[in-house]
Coordinates of C-alpha atoms and ligand atoms in Angstrom, one line a residue:
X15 CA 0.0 0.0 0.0
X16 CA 1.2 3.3 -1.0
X17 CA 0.6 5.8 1.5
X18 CA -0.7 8.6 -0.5
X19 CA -1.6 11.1 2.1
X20 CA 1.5 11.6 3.8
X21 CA 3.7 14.7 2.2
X22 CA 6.2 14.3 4.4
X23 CA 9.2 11.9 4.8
X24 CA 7.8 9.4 7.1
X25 CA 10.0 8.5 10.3
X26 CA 9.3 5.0 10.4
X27 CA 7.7 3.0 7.6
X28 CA 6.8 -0.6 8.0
X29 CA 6.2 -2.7 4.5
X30 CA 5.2 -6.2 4.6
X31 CA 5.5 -6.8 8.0
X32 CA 5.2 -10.2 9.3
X33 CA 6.0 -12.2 12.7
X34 CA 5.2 -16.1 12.8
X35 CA 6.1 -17.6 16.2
X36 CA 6.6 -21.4 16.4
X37 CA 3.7 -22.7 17.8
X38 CA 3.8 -24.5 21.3
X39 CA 4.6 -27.8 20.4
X40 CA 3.3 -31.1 20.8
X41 CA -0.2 -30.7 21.0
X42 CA -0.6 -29.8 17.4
X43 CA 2.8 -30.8 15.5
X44 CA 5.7 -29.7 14.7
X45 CA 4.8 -27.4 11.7
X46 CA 2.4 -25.0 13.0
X47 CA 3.4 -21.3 13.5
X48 CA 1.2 -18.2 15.3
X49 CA 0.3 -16.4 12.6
X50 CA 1.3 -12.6 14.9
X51 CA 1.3 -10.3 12.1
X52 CA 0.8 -10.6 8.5
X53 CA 2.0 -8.3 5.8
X54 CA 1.2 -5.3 7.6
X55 CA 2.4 -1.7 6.1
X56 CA 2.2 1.4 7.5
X57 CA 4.0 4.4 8.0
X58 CA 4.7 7.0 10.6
X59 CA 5.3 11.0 10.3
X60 CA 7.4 12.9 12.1
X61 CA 6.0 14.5 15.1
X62 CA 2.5 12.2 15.1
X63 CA 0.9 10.4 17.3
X64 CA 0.1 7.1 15.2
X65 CA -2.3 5.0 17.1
X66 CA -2.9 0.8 16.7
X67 CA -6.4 -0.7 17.7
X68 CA -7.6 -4.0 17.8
X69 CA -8.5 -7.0 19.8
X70 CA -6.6 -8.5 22.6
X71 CA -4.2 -11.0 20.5
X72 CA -4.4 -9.0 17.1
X73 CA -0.7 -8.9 17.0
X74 CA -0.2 -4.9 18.4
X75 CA 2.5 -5.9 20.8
X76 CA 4.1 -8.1 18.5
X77 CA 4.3 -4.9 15.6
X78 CA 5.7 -2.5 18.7
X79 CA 8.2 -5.0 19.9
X80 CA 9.5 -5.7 16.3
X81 CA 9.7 -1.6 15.7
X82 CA 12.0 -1.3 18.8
X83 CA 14.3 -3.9 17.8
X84 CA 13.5 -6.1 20.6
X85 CA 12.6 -9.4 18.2
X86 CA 13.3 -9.6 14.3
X87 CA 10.6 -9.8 11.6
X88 CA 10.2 -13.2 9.9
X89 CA 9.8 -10.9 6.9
X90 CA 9.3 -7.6 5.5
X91 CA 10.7 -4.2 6.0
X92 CA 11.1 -1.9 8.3
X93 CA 12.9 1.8 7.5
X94 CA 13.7 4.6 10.3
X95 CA 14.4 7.7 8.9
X96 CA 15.5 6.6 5.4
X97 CA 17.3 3.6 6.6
X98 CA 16.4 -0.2 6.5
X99 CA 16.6 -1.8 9.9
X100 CA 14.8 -4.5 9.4
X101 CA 18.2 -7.2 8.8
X102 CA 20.5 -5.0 11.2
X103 CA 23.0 -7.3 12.9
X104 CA 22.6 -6.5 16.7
X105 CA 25.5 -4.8 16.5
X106 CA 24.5 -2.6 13.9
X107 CA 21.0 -2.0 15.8
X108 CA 22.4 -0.5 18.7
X109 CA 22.0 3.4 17.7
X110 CA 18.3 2.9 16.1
X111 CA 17.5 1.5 19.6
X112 CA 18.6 4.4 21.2
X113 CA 16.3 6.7 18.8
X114 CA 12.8 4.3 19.6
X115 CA 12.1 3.9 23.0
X116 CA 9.7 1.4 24.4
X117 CA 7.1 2.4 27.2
X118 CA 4.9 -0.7 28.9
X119 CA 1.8 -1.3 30.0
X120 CA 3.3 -2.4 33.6
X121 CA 5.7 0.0 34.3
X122 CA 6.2 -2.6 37.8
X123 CA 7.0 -5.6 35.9
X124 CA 9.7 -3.7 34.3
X125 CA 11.2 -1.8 36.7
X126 CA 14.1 -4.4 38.4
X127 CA 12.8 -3.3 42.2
X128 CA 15.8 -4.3 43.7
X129 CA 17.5 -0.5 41.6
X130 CA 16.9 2.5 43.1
X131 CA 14.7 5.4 40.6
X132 CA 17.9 7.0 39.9
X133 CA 19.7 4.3 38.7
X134 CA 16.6 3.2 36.5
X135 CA 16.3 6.1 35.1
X136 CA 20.3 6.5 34.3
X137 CA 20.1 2.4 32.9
X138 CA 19.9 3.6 29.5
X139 CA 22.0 6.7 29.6
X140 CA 24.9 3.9 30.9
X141 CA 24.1 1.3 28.0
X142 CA 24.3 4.0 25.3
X143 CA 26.9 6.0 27.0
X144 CA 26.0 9.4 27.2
X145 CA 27.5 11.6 29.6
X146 CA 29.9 10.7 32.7
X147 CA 28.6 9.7 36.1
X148 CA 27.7 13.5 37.3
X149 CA 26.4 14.5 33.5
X150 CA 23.9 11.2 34.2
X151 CA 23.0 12.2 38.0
X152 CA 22.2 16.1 36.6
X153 CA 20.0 14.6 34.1
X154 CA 18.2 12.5 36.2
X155 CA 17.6 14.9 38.3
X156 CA 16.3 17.0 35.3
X157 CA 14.1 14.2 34.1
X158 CA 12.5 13.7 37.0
X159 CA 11.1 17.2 37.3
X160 CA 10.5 16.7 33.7
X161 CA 8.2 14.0 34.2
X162 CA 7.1 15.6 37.2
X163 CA 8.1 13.5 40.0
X164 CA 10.0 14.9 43.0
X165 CA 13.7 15.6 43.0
X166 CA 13.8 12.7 45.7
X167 CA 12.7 10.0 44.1
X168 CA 15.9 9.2 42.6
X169 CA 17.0 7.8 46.2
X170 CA 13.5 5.7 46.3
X171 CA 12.5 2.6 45.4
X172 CA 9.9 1.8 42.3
X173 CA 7.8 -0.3 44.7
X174 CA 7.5 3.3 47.0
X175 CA 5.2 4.9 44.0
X176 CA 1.9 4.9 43.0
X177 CA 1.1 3.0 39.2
X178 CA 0.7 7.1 37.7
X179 CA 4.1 7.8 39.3
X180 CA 5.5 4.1 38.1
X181 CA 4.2 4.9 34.5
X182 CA 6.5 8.2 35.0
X183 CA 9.4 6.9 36.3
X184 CA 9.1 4.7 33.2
X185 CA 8.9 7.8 30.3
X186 CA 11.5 9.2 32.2
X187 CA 13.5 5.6 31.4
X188 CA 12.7 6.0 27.9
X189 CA 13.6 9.5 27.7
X190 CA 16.9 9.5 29.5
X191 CA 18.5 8.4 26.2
X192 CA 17.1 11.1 24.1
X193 CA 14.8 9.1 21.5
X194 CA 12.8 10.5 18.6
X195 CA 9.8 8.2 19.1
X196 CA 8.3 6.3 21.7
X197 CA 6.3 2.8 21.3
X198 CA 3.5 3.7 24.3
X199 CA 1.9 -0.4 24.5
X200 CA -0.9 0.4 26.6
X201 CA 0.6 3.1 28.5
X202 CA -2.8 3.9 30.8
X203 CA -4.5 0.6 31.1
X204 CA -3.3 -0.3 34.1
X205 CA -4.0 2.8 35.8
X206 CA -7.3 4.2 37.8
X207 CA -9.4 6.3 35.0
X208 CA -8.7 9.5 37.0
X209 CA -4.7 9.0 36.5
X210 CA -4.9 8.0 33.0
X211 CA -6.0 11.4 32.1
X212 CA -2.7 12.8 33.9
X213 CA -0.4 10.7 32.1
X214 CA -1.7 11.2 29.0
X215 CA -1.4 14.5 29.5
X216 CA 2.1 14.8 30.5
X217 CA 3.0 12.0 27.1
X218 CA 0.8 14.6 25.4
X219 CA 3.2 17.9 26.7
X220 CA 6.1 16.0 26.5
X221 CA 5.7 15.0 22.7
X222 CA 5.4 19.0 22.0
X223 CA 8.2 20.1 24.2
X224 CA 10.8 17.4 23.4
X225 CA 9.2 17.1 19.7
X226 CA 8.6 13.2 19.6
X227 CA 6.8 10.6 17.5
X228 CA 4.9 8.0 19.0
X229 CA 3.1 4.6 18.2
X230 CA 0.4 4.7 20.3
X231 CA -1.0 1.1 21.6
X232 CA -4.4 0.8 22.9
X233 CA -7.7 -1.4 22.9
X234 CA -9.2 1.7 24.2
X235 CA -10.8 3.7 21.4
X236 CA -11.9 6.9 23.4
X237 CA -8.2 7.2 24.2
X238 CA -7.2 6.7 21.1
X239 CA -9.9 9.3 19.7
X240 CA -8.6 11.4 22.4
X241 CA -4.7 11.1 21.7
X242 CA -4.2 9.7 18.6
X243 CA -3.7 12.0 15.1
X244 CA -4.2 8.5 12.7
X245 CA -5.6 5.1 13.7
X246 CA -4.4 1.6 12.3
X247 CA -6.9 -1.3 13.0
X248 CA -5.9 -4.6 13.2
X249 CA -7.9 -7.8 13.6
X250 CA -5.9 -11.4 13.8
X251 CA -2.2 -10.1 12.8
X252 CA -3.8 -8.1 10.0
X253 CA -4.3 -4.2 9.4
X254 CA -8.1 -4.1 8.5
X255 CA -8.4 0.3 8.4
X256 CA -6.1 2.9 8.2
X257 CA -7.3 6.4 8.1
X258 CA -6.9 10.0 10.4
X259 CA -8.8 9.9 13.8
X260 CA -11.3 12.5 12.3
X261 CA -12.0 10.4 9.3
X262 CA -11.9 6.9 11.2
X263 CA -14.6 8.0 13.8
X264 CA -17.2 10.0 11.9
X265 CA -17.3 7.2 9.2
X266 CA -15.5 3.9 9.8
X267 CA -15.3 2.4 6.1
X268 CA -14.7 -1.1 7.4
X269 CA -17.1 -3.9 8.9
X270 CA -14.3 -4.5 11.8
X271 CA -14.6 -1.4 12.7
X272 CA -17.7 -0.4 12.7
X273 CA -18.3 -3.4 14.9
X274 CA -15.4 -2.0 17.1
X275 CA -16.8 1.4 17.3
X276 CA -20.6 0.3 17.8
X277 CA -19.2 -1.4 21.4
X278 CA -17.4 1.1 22.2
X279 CA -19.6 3.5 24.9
X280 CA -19.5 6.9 23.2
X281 CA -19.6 10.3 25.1
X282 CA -21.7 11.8 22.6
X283 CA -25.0 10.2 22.6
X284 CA -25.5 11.9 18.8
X285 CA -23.1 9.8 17.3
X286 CA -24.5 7.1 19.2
X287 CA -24.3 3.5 17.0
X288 CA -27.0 0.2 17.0
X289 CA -24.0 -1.9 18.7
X290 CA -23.2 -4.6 16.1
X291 CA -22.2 -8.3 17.8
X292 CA -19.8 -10.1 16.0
X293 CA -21.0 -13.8 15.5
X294 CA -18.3 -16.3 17.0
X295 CA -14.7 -16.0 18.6
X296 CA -11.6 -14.9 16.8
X297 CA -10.3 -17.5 15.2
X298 CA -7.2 -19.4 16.5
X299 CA -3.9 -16.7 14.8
X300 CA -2.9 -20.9 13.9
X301 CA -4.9 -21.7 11.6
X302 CA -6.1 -18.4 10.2
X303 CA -9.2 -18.6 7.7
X304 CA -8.2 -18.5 4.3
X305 CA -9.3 -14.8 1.9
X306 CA -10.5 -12.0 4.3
X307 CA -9.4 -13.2 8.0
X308 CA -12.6 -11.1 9.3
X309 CA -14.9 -12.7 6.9
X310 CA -16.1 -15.9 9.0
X311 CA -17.4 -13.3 11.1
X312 CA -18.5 -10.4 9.2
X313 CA -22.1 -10.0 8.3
X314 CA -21.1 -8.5 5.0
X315 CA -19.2 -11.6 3.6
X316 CA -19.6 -13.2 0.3
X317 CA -18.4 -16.2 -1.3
X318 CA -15.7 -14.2 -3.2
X319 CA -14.1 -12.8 0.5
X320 CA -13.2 -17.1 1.5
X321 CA -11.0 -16.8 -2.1
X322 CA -9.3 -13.5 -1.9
X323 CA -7.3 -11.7 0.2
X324 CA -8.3 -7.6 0.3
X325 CA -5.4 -5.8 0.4
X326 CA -5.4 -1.8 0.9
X327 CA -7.7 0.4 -0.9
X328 CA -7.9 4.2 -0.4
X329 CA -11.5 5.0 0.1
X330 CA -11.3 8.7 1.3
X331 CA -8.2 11.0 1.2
X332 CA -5.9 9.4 3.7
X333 CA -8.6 6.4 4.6
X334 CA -7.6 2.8 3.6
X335 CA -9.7 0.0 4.3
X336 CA -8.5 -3.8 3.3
X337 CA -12.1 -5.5 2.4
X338 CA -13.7 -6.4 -0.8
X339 CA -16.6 -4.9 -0.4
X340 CA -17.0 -1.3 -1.9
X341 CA -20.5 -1.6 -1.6
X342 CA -20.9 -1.1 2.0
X343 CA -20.2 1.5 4.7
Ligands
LIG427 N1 6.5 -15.2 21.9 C1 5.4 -15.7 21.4 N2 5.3 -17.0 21.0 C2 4.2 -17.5 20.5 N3 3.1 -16.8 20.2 C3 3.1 -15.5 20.5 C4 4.3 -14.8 21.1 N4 4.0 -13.5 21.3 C5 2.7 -13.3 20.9 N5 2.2 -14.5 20.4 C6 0.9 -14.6 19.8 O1 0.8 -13.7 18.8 C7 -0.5 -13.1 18.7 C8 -0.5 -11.7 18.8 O2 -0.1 -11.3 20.1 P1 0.1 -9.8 20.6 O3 0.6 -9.9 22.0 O4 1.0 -9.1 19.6 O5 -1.4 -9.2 20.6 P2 -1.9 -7.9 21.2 O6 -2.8 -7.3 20.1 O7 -0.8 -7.1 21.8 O8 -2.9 -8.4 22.4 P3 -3.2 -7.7 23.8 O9 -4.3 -6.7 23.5 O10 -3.8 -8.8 24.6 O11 -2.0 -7.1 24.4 C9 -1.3 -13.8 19.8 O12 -2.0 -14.9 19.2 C10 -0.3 -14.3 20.8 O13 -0.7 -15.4 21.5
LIG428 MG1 -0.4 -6.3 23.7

């Protein structure tokens, strides 16, 4: 897919993306893969907030943990800023993992609790090298207030913070090695709703002040309405919808979505949807069904969609949508 709408160079561009795990053995042979993510392609601009939707299992980690370098694709391509990454030696990968930082969902289970804040926060700054022992303790001291935490939570320990103040200890880790985007994997869903709103706030400020892309993961869609500038949507390792926020929530083009959105409680009782239930479970990311993956549970499915696989169309300026029905929606 050719992504018309964006003017710019992108930062980060994804083609053909694709992650098959083995499958856990024994129960089902020794052939089978996890079908994670399937020839997905995107691409990121400078300075935007990209957000990726879908199911739990869908394959959003898996796309945010290949983007940081932390596992290789089984194929595809992946460029950051005009540079192929995607078959980087490790040694080779070591300064684009510097520039993309990854923040977690449980900023506890990655924290080592044993480390005091300071040291946490100065981990990265170490790895990379940047800056001697007092340059690192001055920063850390700046990132702190930057994230705003109190200048003594260096000497503390992560297990003496809230979850909101975890989750800032943990930008302030991403930050400390001065990165140009940010993969956020459910940054806010393990927080109380009244926190989430802070630290989206301060990701929010902090992208303007320190001028920062991020991929934005969430299964929440008012957060993603909320935060996001474009919204990917992927259902069982594939993208289904790709289109700006505006664009994507006034008139979702694709069946997934619109069966995303209508569950989704809306603030605005206007733009209030019949909810639409999908029939049936996902199906097992195995054994995927053959043609459209959505179509053994789409209402719109015909014959042709068990044959074909839809790949990206451009249905509005900016608004892709991978199904073979232009007829609908
Ligand atoms: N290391 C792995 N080995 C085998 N299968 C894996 C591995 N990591 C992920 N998977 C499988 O890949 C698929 C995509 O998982 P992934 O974690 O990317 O989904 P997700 O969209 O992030 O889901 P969630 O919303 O629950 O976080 C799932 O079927 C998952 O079980
Ligand atoms: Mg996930």
């Amino acid at each position: 897919m050719k992504d018309i709408a964006s003017e710019t160079r992108p930062l980060f561009e994804a083609r053909d993306l694709t992650k098959r795990f083995p499958a856990p053995s024994g129960l089902l042979g020794p052939k089978k893969q996890v079908h994670a993510v399937e020839g997905v392609t995107f691409s990121i601009r400078k300075g935007e907030v990209f957000g990726l939707v879908g199911e739990s299992g869908s394959g959003k980690t898996t796309v945010g943990r290949m983007l940081v370098g932390l596992i290789p694709p089984t194929s595809g391509n992946m460029v950051f800023d005009g540079k192929e990454i995607a078959d980087l030696p490790p040694a080779k990968m070591q300064p684009y993992r510097r520039r993309v930082q990854m923040i977690f969902q449980d900023p506890f289970a990655s924290l080592n609790p044993r480390r005091r804040v300071g040291d946490l926060v100065a981990e990265g700054m170490e790895i990379h090298r940047l800056g001697n022992r007092a340059e690192q303790r001055e920063e850390v001291a700046r990132l702190l207030d930057l994230v705003g935490l109190p200048a003594d939570a260096a000497r503390r320990f992560p297990h003496e913070f809230s979850g909101g103040q975890r989750q800032r200890i943990g930008i302030a880790r991403a930050l400390a090695v001065k990165p140009d985007m940010l993969v956020a994997d459910e940054p806010v869903s393990a927080l109380d709703v009244s926190v989430q709103a802070q630290v989206l706030n301060l990701l929010h400020d902090l992208k303007e002040k320190l001028d920062l892309t991020i991929l934005f993961i969430s299964h929440d869609l008012a957060v993603v309405e909320h935060f996001c500038d474009r919204v990917a949507v992927m259902y069982l390792g594939h993208l289904m919808e790709l289109a700006p926020r505006e664009s994507l929530f006034a008139r979702p083009r694709h069946p997934y979505t619109e069966a995303l959105l209508s569950a989704a409680p809306v603030p605005d009782p206007a733009r209030k949807r019949a909810r639409i239930v999908m029939e049936g479970d996902v199906p097992s990311p195995i054994d995927p069904p053959s043609g459209c993956v959505l179509r053994t549970r789409c209402r719109y499915a015909t014959a042709d969609c068990a044959q074909t696989r839809p790949t990206m169309n451009q249905v509005a300026p900016g608004h892709f949508k991978a199904c073979l029905r232009d007829d609908i929606l």
